[in-house]
mmCIF file with all atom_site columns, C-alpha atoms and ligand atoms in Angstrom:
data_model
loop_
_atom_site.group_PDB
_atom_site.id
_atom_site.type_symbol
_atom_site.label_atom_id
_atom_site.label_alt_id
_atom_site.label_comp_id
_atom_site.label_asym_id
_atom_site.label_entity_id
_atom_site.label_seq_id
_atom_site.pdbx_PDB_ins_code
_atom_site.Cartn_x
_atom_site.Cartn_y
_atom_site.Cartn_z
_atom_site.occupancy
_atom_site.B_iso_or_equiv
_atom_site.pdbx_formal_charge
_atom_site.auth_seq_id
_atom_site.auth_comp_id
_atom_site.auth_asym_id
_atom_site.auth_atom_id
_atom_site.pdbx_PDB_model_num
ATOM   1   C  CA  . UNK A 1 1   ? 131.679 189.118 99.172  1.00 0.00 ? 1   UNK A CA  1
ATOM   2   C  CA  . UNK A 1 2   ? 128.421 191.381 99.331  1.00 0.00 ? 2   UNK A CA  1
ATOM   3   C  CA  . UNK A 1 3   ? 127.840 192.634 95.697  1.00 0.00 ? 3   UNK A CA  1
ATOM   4   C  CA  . UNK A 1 4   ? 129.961 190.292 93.367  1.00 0.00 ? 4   UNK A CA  1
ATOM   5   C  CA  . UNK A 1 5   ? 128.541 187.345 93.451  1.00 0.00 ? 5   UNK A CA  1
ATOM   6   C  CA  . UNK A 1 6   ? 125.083 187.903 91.167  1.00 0.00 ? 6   UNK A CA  1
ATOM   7   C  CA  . UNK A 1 7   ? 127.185 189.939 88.575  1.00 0.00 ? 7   UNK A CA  1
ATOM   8   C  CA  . UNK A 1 8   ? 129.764 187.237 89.012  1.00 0.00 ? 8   UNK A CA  1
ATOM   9   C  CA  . UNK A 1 9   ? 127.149 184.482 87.854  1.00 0.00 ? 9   UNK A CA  1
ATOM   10  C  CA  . UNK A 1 10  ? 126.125 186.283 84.931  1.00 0.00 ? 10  UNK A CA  1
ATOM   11  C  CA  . UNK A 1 11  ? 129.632 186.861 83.457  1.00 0.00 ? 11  UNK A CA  1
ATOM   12  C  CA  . UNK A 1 12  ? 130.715 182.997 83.795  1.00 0.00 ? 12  UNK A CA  1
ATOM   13  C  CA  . UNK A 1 13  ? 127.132 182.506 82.261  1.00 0.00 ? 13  UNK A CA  1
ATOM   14  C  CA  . UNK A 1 14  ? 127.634 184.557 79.442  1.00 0.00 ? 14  UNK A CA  1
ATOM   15  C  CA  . UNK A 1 15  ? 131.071 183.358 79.052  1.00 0.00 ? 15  UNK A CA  1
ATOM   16  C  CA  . UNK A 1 16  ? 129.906 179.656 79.166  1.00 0.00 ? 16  UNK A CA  1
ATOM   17  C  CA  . UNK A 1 17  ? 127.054 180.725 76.775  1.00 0.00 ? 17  UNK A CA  1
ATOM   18  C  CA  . UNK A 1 18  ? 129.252 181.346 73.743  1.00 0.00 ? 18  UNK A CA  1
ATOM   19  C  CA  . UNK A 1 19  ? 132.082 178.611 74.795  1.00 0.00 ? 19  UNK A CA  1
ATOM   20  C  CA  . UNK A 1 20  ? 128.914 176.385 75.070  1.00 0.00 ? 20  UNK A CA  1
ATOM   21  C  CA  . UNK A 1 21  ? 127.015 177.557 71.759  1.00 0.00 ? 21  UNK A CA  1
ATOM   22  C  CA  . UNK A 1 22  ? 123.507 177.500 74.142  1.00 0.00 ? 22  UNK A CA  1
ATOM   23  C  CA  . UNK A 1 23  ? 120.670 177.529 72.130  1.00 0.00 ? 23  UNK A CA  1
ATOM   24  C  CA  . UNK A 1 24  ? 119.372 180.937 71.571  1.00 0.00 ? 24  UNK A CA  1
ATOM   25  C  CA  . UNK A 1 25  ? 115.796 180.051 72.938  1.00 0.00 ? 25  UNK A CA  1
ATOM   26  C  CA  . UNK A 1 26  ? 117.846 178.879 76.036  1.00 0.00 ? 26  UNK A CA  1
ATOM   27  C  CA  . UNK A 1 27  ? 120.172 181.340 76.838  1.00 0.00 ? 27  UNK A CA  1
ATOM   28  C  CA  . UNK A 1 28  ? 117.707 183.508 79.443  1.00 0.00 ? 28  UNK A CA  1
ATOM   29  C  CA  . UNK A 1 29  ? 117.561 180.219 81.541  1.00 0.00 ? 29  UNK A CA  1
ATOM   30  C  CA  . UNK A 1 30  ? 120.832 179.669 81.586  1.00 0.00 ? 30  UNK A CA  1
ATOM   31  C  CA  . UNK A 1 31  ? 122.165 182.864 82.644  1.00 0.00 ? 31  UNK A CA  1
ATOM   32  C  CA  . UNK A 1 32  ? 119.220 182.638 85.392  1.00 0.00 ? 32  UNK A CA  1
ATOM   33  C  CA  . UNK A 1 33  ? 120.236 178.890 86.609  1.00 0.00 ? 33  UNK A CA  1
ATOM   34  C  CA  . UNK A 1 34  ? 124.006 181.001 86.002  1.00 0.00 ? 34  UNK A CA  1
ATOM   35  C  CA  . UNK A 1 35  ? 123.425 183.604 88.917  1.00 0.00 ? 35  UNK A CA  1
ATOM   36  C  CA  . UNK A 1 36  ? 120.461 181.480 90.997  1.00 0.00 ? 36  UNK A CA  1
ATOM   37  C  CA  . UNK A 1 37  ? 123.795 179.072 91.577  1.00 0.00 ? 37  UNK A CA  1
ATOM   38  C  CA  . UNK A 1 38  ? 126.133 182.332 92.217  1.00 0.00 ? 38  UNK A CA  1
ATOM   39  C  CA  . UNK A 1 39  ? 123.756 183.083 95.374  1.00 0.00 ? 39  UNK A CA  1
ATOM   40  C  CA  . UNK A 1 40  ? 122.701 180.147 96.212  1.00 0.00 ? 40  UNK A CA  1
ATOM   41  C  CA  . UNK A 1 41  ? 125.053 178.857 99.091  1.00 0.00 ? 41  UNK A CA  1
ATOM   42  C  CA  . UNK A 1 42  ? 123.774 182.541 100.868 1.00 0.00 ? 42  UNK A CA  1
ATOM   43  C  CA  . UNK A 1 43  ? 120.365 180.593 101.018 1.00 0.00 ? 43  UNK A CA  1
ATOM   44  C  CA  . UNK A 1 44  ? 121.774 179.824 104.490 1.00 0.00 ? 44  UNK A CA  1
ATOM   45  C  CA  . UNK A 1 45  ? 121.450 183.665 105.750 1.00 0.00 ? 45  UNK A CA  1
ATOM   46  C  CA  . UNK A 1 46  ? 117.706 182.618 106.384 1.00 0.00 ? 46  UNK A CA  1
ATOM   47  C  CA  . UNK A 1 47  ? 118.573 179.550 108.660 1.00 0.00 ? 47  UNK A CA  1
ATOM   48  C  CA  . UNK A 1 48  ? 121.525 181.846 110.268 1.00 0.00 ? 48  UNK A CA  1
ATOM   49  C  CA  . UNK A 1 49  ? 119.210 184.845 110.796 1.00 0.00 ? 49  UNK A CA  1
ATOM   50  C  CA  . UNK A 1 50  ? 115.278 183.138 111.657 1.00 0.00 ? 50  UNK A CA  1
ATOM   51  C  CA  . UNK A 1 51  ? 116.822 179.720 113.073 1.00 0.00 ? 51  UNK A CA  1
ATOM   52  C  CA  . UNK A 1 52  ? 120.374 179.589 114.529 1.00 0.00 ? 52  UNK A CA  1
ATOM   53  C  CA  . UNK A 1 53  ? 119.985 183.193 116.075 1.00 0.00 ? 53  UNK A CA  1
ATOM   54  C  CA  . UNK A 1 54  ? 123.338 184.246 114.548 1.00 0.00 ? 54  UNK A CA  1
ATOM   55  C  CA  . UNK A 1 55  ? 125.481 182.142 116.912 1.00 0.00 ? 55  UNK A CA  1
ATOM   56  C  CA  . UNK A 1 56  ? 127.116 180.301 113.947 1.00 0.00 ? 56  UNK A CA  1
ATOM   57  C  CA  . UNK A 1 57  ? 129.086 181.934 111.489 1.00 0.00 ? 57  UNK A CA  1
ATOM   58  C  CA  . UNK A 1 58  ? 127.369 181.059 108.544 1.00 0.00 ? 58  UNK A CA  1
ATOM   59  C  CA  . UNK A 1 59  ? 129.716 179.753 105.813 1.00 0.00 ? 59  UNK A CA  1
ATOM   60  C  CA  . UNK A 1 60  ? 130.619 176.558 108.509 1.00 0.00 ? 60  UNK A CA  1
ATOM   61  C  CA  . UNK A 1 61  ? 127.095 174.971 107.606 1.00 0.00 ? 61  UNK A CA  1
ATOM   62  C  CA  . UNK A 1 62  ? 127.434 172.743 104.798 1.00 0.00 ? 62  UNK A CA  1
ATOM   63  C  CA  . UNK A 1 63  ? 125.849 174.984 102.180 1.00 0.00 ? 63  UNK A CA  1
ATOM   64  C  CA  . UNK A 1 64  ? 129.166 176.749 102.247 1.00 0.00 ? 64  UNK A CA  1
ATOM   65  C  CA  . UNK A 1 65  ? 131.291 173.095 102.235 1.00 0.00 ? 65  UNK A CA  1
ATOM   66  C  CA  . UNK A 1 66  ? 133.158 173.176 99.250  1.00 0.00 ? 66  UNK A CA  1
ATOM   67  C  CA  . UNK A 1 67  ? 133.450 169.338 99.140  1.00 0.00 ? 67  UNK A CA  1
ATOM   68  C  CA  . UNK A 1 68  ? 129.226 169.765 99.439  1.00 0.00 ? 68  UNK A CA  1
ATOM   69  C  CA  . UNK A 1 69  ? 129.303 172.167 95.421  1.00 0.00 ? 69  UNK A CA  1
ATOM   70  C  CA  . UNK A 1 70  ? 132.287 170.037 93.931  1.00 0.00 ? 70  UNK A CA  1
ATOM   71  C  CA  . UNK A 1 71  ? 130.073 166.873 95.051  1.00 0.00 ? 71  UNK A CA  1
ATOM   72  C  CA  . UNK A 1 72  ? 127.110 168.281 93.066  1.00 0.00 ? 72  UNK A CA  1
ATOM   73  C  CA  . UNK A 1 73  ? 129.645 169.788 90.312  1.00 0.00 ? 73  UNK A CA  1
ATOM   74  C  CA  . UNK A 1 74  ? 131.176 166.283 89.851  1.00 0.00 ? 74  UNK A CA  1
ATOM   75  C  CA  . UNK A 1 75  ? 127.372 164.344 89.717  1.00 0.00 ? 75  UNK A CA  1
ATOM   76  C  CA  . UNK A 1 76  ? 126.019 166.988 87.619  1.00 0.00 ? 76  UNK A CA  1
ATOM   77  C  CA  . UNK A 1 77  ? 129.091 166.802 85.052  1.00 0.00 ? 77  UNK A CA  1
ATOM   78  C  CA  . UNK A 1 78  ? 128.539 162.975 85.461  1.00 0.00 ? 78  UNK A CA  1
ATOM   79  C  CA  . UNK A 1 79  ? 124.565 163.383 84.241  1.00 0.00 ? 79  UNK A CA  1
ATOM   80  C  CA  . UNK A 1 80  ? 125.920 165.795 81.502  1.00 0.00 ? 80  UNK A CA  1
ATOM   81  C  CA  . UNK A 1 81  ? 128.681 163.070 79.690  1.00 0.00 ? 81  UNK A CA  1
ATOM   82  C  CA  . UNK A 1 82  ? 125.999 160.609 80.141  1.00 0.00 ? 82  UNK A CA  1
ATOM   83  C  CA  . UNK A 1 83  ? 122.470 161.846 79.336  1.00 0.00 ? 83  UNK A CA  1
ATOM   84  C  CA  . UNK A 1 84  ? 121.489 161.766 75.678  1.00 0.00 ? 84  UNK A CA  1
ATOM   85  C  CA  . UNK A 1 85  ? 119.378 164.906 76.932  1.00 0.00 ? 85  UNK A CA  1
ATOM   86  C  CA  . UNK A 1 86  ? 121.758 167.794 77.754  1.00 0.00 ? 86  UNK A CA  1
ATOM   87  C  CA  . UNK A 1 87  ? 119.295 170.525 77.742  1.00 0.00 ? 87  UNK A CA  1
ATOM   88  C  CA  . UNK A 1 88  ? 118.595 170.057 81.360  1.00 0.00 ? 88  UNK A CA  1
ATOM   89  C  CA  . UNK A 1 89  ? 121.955 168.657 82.779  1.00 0.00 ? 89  UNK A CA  1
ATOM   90  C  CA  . UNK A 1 90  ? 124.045 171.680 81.301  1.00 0.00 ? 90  UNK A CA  1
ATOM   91  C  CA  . UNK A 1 91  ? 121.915 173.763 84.172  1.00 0.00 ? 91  UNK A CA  1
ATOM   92  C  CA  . UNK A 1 92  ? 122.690 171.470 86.645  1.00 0.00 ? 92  UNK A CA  1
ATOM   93  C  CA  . UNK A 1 93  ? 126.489 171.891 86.061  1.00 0.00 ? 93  UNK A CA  1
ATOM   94  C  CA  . UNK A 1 94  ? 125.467 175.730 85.310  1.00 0.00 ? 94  UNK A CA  1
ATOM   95  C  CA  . UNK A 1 95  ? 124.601 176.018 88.551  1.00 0.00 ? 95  UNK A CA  1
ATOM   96  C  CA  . UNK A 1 96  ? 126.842 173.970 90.349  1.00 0.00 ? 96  UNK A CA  1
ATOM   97  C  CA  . UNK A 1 97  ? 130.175 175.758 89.041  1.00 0.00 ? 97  UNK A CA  1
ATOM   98  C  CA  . UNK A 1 98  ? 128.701 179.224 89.712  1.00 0.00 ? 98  UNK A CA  1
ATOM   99  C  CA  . UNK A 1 99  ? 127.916 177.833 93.317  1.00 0.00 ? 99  UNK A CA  1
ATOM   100 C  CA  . UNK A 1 100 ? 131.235 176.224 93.700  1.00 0.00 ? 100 UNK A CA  1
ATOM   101 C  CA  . UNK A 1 101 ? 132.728 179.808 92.050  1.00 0.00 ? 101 UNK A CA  1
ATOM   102 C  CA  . UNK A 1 102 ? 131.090 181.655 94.554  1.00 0.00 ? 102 UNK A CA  1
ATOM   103 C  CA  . UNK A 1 103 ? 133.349 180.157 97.694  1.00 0.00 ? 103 UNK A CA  1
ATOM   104 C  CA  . UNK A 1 104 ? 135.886 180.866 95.935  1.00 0.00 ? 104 UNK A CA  1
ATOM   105 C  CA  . UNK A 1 105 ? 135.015 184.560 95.741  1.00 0.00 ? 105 UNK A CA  1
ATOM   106 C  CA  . UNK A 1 106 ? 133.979 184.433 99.606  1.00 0.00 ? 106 UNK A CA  1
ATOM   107 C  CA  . UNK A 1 107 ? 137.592 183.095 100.048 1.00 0.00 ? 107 UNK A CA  1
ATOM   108 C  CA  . UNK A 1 108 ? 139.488 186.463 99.321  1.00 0.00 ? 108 UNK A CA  1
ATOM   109 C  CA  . UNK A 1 109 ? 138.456 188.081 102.125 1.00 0.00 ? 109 UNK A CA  1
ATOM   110 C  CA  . UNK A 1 110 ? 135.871 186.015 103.660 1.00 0.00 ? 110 UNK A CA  1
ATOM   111 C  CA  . UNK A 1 111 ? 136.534 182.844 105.929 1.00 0.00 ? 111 UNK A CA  1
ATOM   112 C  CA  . UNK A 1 112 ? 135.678 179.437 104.234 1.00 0.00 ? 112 UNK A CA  1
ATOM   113 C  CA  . UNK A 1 113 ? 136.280 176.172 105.850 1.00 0.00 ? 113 UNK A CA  1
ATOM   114 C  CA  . UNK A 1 114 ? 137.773 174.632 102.625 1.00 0.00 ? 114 UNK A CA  1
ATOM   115 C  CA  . UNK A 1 115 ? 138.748 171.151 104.502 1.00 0.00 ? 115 UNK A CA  1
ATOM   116 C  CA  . UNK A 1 116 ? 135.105 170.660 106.445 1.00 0.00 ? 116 UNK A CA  1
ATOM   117 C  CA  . UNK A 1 117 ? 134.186 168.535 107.569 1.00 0.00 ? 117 UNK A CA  1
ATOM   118 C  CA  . UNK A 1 118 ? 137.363 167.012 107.738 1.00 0.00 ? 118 UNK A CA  1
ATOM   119 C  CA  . UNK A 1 119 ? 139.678 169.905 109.384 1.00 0.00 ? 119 UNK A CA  1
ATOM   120 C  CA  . UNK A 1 120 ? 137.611 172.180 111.498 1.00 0.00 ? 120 UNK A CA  1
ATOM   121 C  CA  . UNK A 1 121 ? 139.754 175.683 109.788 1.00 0.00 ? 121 UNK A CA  1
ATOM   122 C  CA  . UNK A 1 122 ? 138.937 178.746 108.029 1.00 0.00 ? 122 UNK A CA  1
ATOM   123 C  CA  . UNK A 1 123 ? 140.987 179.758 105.214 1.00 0.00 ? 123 UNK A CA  1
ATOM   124 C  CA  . UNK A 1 124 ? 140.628 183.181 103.725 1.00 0.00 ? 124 UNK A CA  1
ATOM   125 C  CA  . UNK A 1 125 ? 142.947 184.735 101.174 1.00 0.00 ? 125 UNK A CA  1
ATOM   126 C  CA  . UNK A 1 126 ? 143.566 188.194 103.006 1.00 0.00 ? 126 UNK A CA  1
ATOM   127 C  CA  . UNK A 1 127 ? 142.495 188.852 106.157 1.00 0.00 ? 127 UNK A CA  1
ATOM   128 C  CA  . UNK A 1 128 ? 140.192 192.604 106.988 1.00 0.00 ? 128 UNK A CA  1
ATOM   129 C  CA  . UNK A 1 129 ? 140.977 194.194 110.458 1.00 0.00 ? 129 UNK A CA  1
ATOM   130 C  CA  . UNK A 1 130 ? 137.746 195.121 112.695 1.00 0.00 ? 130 UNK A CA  1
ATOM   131 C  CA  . UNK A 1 131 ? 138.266 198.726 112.535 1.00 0.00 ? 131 UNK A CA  1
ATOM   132 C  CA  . UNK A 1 132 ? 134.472 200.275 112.117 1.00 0.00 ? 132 UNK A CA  1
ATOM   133 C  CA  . UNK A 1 133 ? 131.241 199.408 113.711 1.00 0.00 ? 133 UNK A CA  1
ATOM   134 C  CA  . UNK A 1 134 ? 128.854 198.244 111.841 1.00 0.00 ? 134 UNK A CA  1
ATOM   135 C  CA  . UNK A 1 135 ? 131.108 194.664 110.588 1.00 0.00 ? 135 UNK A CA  1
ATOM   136 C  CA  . UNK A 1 136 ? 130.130 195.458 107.081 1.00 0.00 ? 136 UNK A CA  1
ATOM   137 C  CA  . UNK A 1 137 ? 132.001 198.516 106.864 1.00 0.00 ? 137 UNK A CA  1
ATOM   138 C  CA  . UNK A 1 138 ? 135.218 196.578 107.276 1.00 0.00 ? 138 UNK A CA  1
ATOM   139 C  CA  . UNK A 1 139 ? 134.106 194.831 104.255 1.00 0.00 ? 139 UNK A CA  1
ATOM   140 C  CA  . UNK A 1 140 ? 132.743 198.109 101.972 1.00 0.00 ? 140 UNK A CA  1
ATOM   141 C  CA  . UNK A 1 141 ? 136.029 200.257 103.288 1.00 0.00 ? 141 UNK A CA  1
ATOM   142 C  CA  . UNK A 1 142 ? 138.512 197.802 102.212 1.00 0.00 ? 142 UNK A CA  1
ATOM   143 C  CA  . UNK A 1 143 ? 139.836 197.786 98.676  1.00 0.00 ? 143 UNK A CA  1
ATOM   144 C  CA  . UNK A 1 144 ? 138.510 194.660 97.864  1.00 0.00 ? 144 UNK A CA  1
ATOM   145 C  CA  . UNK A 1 145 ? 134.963 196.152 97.271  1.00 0.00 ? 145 UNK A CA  1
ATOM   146 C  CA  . UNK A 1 146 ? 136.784 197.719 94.433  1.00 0.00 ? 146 UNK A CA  1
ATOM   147 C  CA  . UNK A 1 147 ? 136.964 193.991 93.213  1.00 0.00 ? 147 UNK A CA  1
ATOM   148 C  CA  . UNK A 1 148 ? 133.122 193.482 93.700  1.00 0.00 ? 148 UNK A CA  1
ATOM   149 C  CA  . UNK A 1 149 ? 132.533 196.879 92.170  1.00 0.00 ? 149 UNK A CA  1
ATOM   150 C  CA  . UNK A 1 150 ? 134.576 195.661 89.243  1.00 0.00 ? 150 UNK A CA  1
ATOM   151 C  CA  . UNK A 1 151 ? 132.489 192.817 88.714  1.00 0.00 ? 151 UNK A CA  1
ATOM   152 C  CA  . UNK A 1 152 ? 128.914 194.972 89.158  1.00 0.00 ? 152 UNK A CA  1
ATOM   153 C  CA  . UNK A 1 153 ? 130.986 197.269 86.216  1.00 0.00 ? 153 UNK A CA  1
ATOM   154 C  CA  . UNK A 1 154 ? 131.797 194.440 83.624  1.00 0.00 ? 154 UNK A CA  1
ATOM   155 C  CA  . UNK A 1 155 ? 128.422 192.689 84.177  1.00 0.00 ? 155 UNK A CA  1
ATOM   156 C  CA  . UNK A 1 156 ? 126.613 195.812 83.614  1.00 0.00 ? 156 UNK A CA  1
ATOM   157 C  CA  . UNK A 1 157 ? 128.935 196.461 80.568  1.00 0.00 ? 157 UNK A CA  1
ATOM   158 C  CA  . UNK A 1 158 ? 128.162 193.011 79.101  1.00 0.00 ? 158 UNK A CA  1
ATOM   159 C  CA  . UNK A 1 159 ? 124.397 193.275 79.548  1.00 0.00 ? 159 UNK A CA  1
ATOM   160 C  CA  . UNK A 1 160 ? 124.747 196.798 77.504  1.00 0.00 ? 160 UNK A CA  1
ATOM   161 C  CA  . UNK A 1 161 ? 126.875 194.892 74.820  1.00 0.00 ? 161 UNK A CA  1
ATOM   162 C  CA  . UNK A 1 162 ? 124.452 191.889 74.740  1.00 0.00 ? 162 UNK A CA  1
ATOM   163 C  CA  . UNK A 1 163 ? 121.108 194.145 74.833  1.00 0.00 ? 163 UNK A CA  1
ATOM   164 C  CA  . UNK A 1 164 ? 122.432 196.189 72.007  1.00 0.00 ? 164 UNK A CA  1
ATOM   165 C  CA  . UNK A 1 165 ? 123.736 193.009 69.878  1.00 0.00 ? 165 UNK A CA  1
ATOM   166 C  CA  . UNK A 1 166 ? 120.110 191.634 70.118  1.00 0.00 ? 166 UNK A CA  1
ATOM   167 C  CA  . UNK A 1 167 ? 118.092 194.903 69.282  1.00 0.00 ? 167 UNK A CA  1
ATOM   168 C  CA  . UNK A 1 168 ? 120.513 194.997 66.061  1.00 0.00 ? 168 UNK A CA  1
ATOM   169 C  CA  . UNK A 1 169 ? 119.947 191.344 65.136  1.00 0.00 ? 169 UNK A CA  1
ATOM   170 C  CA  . UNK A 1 170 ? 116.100 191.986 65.994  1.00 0.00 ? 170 UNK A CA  1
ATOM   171 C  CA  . UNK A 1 171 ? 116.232 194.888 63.271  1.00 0.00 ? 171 UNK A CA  1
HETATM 172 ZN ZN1 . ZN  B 2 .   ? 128.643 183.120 100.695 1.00 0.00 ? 201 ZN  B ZN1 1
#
């Protein structure tokens, strides 16, 4: 997934935000912990581009391990039941799911080694053909983009709803 996973971050954030009743003064930082977690297992672009030379494919380092996001899901829901101060551990678990969400949106087209380090497999759930030079073109020309392009739509839509529900409650 190219595109979907920032808007992807900020729907489950906004979902989570009403589900959740997040304080109003807290809302902006959890809809940025929301999306910093949606991109955060692509931190490992920098190691695969400036360190590893590209000779890895990058989602089998553990930053793309699912067992690695459900390990920090489960400790940070663990630190959420048990802290008398939520305010913090509600990011933690903010983060983690939309980190955790995001292999699963890599997974629909995308290669993710959902049994590492265990089984040594990929698991995707459709596969693209190599048909067009440059590789991302496989990815843009495929009608799965019109999945990530949904996403960019309904985030975008959301943000319009939410920015005109606060400059009517502001009035
Ligand atoms: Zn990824």
């Amino acid at each position: 997934m190219f595109i979907g996973h920032l808007p992807a971050g900020y729907l489950i954030g906004t979902t989570l935000v009403e589900k959740l009743g997040v304080a109003k003064d807290s809302v902006n930082r959890f809809l940025g912990w929301c999306m910093v977690g949606a991109l955060a297992p692509d931190i490992d672009l920098l190691y695969f581009y400036l360190f590893d030379q590209r000779q890895h494919h990058h989602h089998t380092y553990f930053t793309h391990y699912p067992i690695v996001w459900a390990g920090l899901l489960a400790i940070a829901f663990v630190w959420f039941r048990l802290t008398p101060k939520k305010s913090t551990a509600v990011l933690a678990v903010a983060f983690c799911l939309n980190g955790f969400v995001h292999l699963l949106l890599d997974s629909i087209v995308g290669d993710v080694w959902w049994l590492m380090p265990f089984i040594d497999r990929p698991f995707s759930l459709f596969h693209i053909e190599g048909r067009y030079h440059p590789w991302w073109l496989n990815f843009i020309l495929n009608w799965s983009f019109v999945l990530e392009l949904l996403l960019v739509t309904a985030a975008v839509w959301r943000w319009r709803k939410r920015s005109a529900a606060l400059r009517f409650e502001e009035t």
